[in-house]
Tab-separated table of C-alpha atoms in Angstrom:
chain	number	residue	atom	x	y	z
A	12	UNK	CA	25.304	17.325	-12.534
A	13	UNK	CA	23.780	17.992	-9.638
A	14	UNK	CA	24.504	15.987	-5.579
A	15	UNK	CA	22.493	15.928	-2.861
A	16	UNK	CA	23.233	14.440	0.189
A	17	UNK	CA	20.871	11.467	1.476
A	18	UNK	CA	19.335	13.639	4.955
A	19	UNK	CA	19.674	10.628	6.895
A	20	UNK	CA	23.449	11.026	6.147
A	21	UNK	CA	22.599	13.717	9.169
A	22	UNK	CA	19.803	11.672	10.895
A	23	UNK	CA	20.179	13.238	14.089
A	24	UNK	CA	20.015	16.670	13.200
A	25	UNK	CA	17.035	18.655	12.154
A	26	UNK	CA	16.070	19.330	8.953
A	27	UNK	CA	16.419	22.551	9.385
A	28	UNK	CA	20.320	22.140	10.293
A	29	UNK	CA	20.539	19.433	7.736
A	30	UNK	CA	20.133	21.673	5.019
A	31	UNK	CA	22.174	24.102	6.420
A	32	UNK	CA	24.934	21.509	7.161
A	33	UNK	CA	24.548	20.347	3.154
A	34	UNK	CA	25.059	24.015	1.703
A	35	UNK	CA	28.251	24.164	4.283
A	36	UNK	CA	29.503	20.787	2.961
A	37	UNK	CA	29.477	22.092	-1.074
A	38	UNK	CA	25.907	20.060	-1.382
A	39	UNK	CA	23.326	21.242	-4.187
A	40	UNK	CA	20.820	19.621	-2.349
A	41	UNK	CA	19.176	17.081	-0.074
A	42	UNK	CA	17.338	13.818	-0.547
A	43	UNK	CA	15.080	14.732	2.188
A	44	UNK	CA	13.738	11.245	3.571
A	45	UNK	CA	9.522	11.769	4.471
A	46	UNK	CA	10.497	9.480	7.969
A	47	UNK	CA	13.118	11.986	8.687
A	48	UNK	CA	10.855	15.158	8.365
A	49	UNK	CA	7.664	12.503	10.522
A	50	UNK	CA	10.482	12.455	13.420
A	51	UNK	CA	11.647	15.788	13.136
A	52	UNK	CA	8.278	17.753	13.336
A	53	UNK	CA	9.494	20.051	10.921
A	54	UNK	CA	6.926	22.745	8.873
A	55	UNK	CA	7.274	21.924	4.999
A	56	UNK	CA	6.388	25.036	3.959
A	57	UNK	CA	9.618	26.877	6.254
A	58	UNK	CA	11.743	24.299	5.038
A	59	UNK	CA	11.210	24.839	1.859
A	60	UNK	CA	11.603	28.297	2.276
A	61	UNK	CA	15.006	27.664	3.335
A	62	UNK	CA	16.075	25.280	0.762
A	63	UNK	CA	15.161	28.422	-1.246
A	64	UNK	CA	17.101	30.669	0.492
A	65	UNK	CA	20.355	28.667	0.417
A	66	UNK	CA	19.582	27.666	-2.930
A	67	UNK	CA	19.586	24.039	-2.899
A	68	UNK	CA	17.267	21.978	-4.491
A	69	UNK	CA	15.225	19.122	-3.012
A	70	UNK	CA	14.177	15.861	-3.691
A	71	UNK	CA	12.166	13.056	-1.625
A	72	UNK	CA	12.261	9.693	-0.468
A	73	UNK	CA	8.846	7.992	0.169
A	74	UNK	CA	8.083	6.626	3.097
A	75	UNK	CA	9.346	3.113	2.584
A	76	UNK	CA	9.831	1.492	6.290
A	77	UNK	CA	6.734	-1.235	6.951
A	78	UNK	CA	5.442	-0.651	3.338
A	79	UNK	CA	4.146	-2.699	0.872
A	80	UNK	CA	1.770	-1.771	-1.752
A	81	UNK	CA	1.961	-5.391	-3.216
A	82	UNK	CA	1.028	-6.746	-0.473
A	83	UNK	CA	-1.376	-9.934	-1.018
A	84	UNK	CA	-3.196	-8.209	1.865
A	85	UNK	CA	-5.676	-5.535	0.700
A	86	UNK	CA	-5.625	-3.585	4.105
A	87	UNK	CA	-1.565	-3.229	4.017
A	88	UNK	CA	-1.766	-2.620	0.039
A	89	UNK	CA	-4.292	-0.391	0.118
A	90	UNK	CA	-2.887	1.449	3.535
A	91	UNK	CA	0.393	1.328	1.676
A	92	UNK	CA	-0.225	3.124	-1.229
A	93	UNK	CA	-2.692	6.129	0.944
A	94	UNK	CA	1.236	6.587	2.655
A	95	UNK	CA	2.743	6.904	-0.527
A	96	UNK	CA	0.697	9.502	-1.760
A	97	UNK	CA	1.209	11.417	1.416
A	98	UNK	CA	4.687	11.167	0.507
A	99	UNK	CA	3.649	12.848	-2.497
A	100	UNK	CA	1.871	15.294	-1.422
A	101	UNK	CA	4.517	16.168	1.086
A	102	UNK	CA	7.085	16.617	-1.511
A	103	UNK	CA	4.747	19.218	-3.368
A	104	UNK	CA	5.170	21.392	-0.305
A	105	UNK	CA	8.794	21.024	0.254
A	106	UNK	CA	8.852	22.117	-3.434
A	107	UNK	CA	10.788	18.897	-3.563
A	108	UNK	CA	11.042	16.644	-7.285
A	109	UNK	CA	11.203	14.046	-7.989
A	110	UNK	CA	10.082	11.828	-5.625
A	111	UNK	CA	11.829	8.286	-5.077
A	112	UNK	CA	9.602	5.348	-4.491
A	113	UNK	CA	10.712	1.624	-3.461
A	114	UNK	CA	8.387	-1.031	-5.514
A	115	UNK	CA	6.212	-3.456	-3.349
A	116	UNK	CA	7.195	-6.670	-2.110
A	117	UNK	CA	6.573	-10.581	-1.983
A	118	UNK	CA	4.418	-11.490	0.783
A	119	UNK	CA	5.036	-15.335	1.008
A	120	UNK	CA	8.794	-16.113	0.553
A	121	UNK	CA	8.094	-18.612	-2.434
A	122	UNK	CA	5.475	-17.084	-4.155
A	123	UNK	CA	5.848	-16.420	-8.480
A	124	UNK	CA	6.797	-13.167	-8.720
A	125	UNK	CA	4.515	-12.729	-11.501
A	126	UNK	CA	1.291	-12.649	-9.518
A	127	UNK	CA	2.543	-9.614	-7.919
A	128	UNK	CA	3.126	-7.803	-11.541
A	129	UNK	CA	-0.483	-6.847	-11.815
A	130	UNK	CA	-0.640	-5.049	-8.269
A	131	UNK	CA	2.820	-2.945	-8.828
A	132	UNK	CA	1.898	-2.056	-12.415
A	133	UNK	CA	-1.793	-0.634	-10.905
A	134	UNK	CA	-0.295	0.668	-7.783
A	135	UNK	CA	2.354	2.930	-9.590
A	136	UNK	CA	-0.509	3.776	-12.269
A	137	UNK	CA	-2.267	5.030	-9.215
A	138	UNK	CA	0.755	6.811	-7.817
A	139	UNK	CA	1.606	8.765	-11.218
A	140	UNK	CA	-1.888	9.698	-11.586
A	141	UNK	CA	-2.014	11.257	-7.682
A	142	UNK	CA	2.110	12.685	-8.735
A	143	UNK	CA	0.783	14.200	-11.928
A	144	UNK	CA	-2.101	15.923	-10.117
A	145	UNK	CA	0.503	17.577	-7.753
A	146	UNK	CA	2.768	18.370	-10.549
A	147	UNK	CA	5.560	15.703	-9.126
A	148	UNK	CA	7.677	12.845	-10.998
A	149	UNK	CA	8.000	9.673	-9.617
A	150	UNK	CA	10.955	7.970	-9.852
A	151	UNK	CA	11.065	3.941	-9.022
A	152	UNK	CA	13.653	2.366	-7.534
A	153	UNK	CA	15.724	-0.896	-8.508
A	154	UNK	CA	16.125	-2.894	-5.344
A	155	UNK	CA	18.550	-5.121	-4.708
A	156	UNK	CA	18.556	-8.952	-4.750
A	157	UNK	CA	17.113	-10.303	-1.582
A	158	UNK	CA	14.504	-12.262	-0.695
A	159	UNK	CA	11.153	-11.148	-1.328
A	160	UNK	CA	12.156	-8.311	-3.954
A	161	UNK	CA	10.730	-8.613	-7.128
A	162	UNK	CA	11.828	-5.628	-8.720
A	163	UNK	CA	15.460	-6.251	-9.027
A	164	UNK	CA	16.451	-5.804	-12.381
A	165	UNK	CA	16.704	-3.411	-15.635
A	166	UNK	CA	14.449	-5.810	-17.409
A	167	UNK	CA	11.941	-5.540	-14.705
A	168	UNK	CA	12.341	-1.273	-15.002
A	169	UNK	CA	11.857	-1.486	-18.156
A	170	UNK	CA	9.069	-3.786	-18.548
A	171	UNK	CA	7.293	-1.114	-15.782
A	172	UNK	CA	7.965	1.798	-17.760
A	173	UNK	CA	6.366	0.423	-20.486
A	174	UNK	CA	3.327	-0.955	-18.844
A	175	UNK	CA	2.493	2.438	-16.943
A	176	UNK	CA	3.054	4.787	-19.956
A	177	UNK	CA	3.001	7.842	-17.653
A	178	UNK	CA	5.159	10.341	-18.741
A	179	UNK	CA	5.633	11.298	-15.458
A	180	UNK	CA	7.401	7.956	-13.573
A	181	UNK	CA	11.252	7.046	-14.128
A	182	UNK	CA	13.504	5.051	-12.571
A	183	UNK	CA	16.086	5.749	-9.722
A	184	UNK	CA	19.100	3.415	-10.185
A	185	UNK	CA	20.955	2.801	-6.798
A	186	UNK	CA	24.861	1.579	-7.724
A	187	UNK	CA	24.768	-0.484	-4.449
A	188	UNK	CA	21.849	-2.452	-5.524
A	189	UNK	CA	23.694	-3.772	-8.544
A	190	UNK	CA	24.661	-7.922	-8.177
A	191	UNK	CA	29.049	-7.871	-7.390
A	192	UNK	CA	29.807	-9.488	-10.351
A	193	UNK	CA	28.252	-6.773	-13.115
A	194	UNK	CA	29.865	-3.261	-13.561
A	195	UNK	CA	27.519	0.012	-12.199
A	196	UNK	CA	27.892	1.576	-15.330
A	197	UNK	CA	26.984	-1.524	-17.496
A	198	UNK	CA	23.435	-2.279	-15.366
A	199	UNK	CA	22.933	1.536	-15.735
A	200	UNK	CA	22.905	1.736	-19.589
A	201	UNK	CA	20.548	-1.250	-19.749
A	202	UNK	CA	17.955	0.611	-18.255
A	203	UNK	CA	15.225	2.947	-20.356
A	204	UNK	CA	14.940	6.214	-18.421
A	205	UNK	CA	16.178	7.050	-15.297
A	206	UNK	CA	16.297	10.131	-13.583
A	207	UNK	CA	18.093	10.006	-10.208
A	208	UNK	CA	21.455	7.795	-9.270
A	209	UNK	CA	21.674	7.013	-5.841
A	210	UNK	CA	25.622	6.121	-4.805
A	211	UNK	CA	27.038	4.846	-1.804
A	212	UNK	CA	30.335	1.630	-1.657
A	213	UNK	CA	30.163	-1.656	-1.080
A	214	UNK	CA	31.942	-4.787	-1.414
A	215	UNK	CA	31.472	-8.765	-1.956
A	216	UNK	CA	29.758	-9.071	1.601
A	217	UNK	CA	28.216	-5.582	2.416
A	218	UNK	CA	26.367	-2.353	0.537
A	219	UNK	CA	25.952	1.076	1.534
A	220	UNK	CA	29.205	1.733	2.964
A	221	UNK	CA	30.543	5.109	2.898
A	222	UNK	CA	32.755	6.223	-0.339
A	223	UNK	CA	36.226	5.017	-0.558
A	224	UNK	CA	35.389	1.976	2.109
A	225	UNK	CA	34.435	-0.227	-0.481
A	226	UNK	CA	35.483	-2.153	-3.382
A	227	UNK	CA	33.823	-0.208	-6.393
A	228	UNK	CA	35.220	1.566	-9.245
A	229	UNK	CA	32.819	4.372	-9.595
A	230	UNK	CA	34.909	6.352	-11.814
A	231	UNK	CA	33.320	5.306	-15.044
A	232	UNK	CA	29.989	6.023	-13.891
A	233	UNK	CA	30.665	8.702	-13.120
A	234	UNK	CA	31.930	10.293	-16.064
A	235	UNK	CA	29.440	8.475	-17.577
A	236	UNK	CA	26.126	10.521	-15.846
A	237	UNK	CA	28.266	13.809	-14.977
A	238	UNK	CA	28.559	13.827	-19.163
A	239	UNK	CA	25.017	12.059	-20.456
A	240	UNK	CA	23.058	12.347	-18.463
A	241	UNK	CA	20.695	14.699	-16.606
A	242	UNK	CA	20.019	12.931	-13.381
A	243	UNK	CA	21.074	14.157	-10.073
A	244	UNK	CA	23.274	12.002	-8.002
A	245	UNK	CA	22.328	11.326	-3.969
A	246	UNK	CA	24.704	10.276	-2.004
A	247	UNK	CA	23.452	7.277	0.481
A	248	UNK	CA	24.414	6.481	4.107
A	249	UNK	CA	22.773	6.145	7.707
A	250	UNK	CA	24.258	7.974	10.418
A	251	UNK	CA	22.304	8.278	14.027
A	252	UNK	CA	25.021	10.077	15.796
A	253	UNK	CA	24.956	14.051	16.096
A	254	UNK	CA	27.614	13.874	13.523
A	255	UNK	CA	28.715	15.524	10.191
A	256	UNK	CA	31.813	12.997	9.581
A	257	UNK	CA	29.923	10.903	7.447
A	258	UNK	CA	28.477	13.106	5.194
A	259	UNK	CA	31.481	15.229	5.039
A	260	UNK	CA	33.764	12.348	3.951
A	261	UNK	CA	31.512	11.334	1.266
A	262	UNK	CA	31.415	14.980	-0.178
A	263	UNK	CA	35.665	14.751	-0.345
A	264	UNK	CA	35.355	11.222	-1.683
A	265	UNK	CA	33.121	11.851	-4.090
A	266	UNK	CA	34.396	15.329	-5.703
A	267	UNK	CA	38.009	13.191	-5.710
A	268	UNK	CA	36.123	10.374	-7.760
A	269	UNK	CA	34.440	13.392	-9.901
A	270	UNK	CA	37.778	14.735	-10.340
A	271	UNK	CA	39.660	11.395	-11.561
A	272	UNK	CA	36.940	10.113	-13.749
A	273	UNK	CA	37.161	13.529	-15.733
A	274	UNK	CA	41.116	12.541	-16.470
A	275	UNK	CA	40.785	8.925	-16.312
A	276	UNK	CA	38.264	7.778	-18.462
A	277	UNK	CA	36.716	7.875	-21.678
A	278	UNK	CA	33.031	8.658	-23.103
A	279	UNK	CA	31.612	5.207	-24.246
């Protein structure tokens, strides 16, 4: 099982040095965010040359920030979904798979959730299509519960996967998106196919702290996907300082968590 580090774990570094920084830290690779690599400037094609070089493999996060391909709107759903697949074909460059997408949104607060159904399950079918053509996956990604999220639950993946049929597009389960009161590991094995696990704490009030500041067990998942699964872990977390604290305490956190769920915990 492989983990790559979130690059916005390093925000204020280059991408360059954030890979570098990762394959210092005992990273197999980086979750290179698309915004990151927008502000940096950076030439796809040199980093992934490097990635190469220091042999750590890549994934990508879509561009996600003022998105919504959804969107009751056709000029923000259509302008959406055009960034997406610039995502996409950004990731084919960075030799970077596969490539994590957040679902479209609600437009008015109290809207049924079911007229937007139609527009994701088209607007993915669009996105695999454009993924396929570049020889990328897709993997979705399970939001949490807040307002105007729709796509919130492993009913709702799986429903998706079905609909789409694209052999192509899985799911990206996020532990910090999972409601306080259900178990990681018990949301995880209700979903169909998923491909990427994205991990960062939290507790009753607040997600995406860094490991060991929250609440969570993670133990059992754990030693659930390091021994079932194929999917790549990322670990999450924002820092905008010119700092490697962050994403050098969540390496140590989680290779102690790694290490305890191997002698703490059963298979199911």
């Amino acid at each position: 099982m492989k983990v790559y580090a979130a690059s916005v774990l390093l925000y204020a570094f280059s991408l360059e040095e954030t890979l570098q920084i990762a394959r210092e830290l005992g990273y197999d690779g980086v979750e290179v965010w698309h915004y990151h690599l927008l502000a940096s400037k950076e030439s796809p094609a040199k980093l992934r040359q490097l990635a190469q070089e220091l042999n750590l493999s890549l994934s990508l996060h879509a561009l996600s920030w003022d998105l919504n391909f959804t969107s009751q709107l056709p000029g923000v759903r259509e302008s959406s979904l055009e960034l997406l697949m610039s995502s996409i074909d950004v990731a084919a460059e960075l030799g970077a798979n596969p490539v994590i997408v957040h679902p479209g949104r609600i437009t008015a607060p109290n809207d049924d959730p079911e007229l937007y159904w139609p527009l994701l399950i088209d607007g993915v079918t669009r996105l695999a299509r454009h993924s396929a053509s570049r020889g990328i996956n897709l993997s979705m990604e399970v939001m949490e519960h807040i307002p105007k999220e729709f796509f919130i639950t492993p009913s709702d993946a799986n429903r998706l996967l079905s609909a789409v049929e694209a052999d192509n597009v899985a799911i990206t389960f996020d532990a910090a998106h999972v409601p306080w009161d259900i178990q990681p590991l018990a949301y995880l094995t209700q979903l169909a196919r998923v491909d990427h696990v994205h991990i960062s704490d939290a507790n009753a009030g607040k997600i995406h702290l860094p490991l060991g500041n929250g609440e969570r067990d993670f133990r059992p998942l754990l030693r659930y996907v390091s021994h079932q699964m194929s999917a790549c872990i990322t670990i999450e977390g924002m820092e905008y300082s010119r700092t490697t604290a962050l994403a050098k305490r969540n390496k140590e956190q989680y290779d102690l968590l790694l290490r305890q769920s191997d002698s703490d915990y059963p298979l199911i």
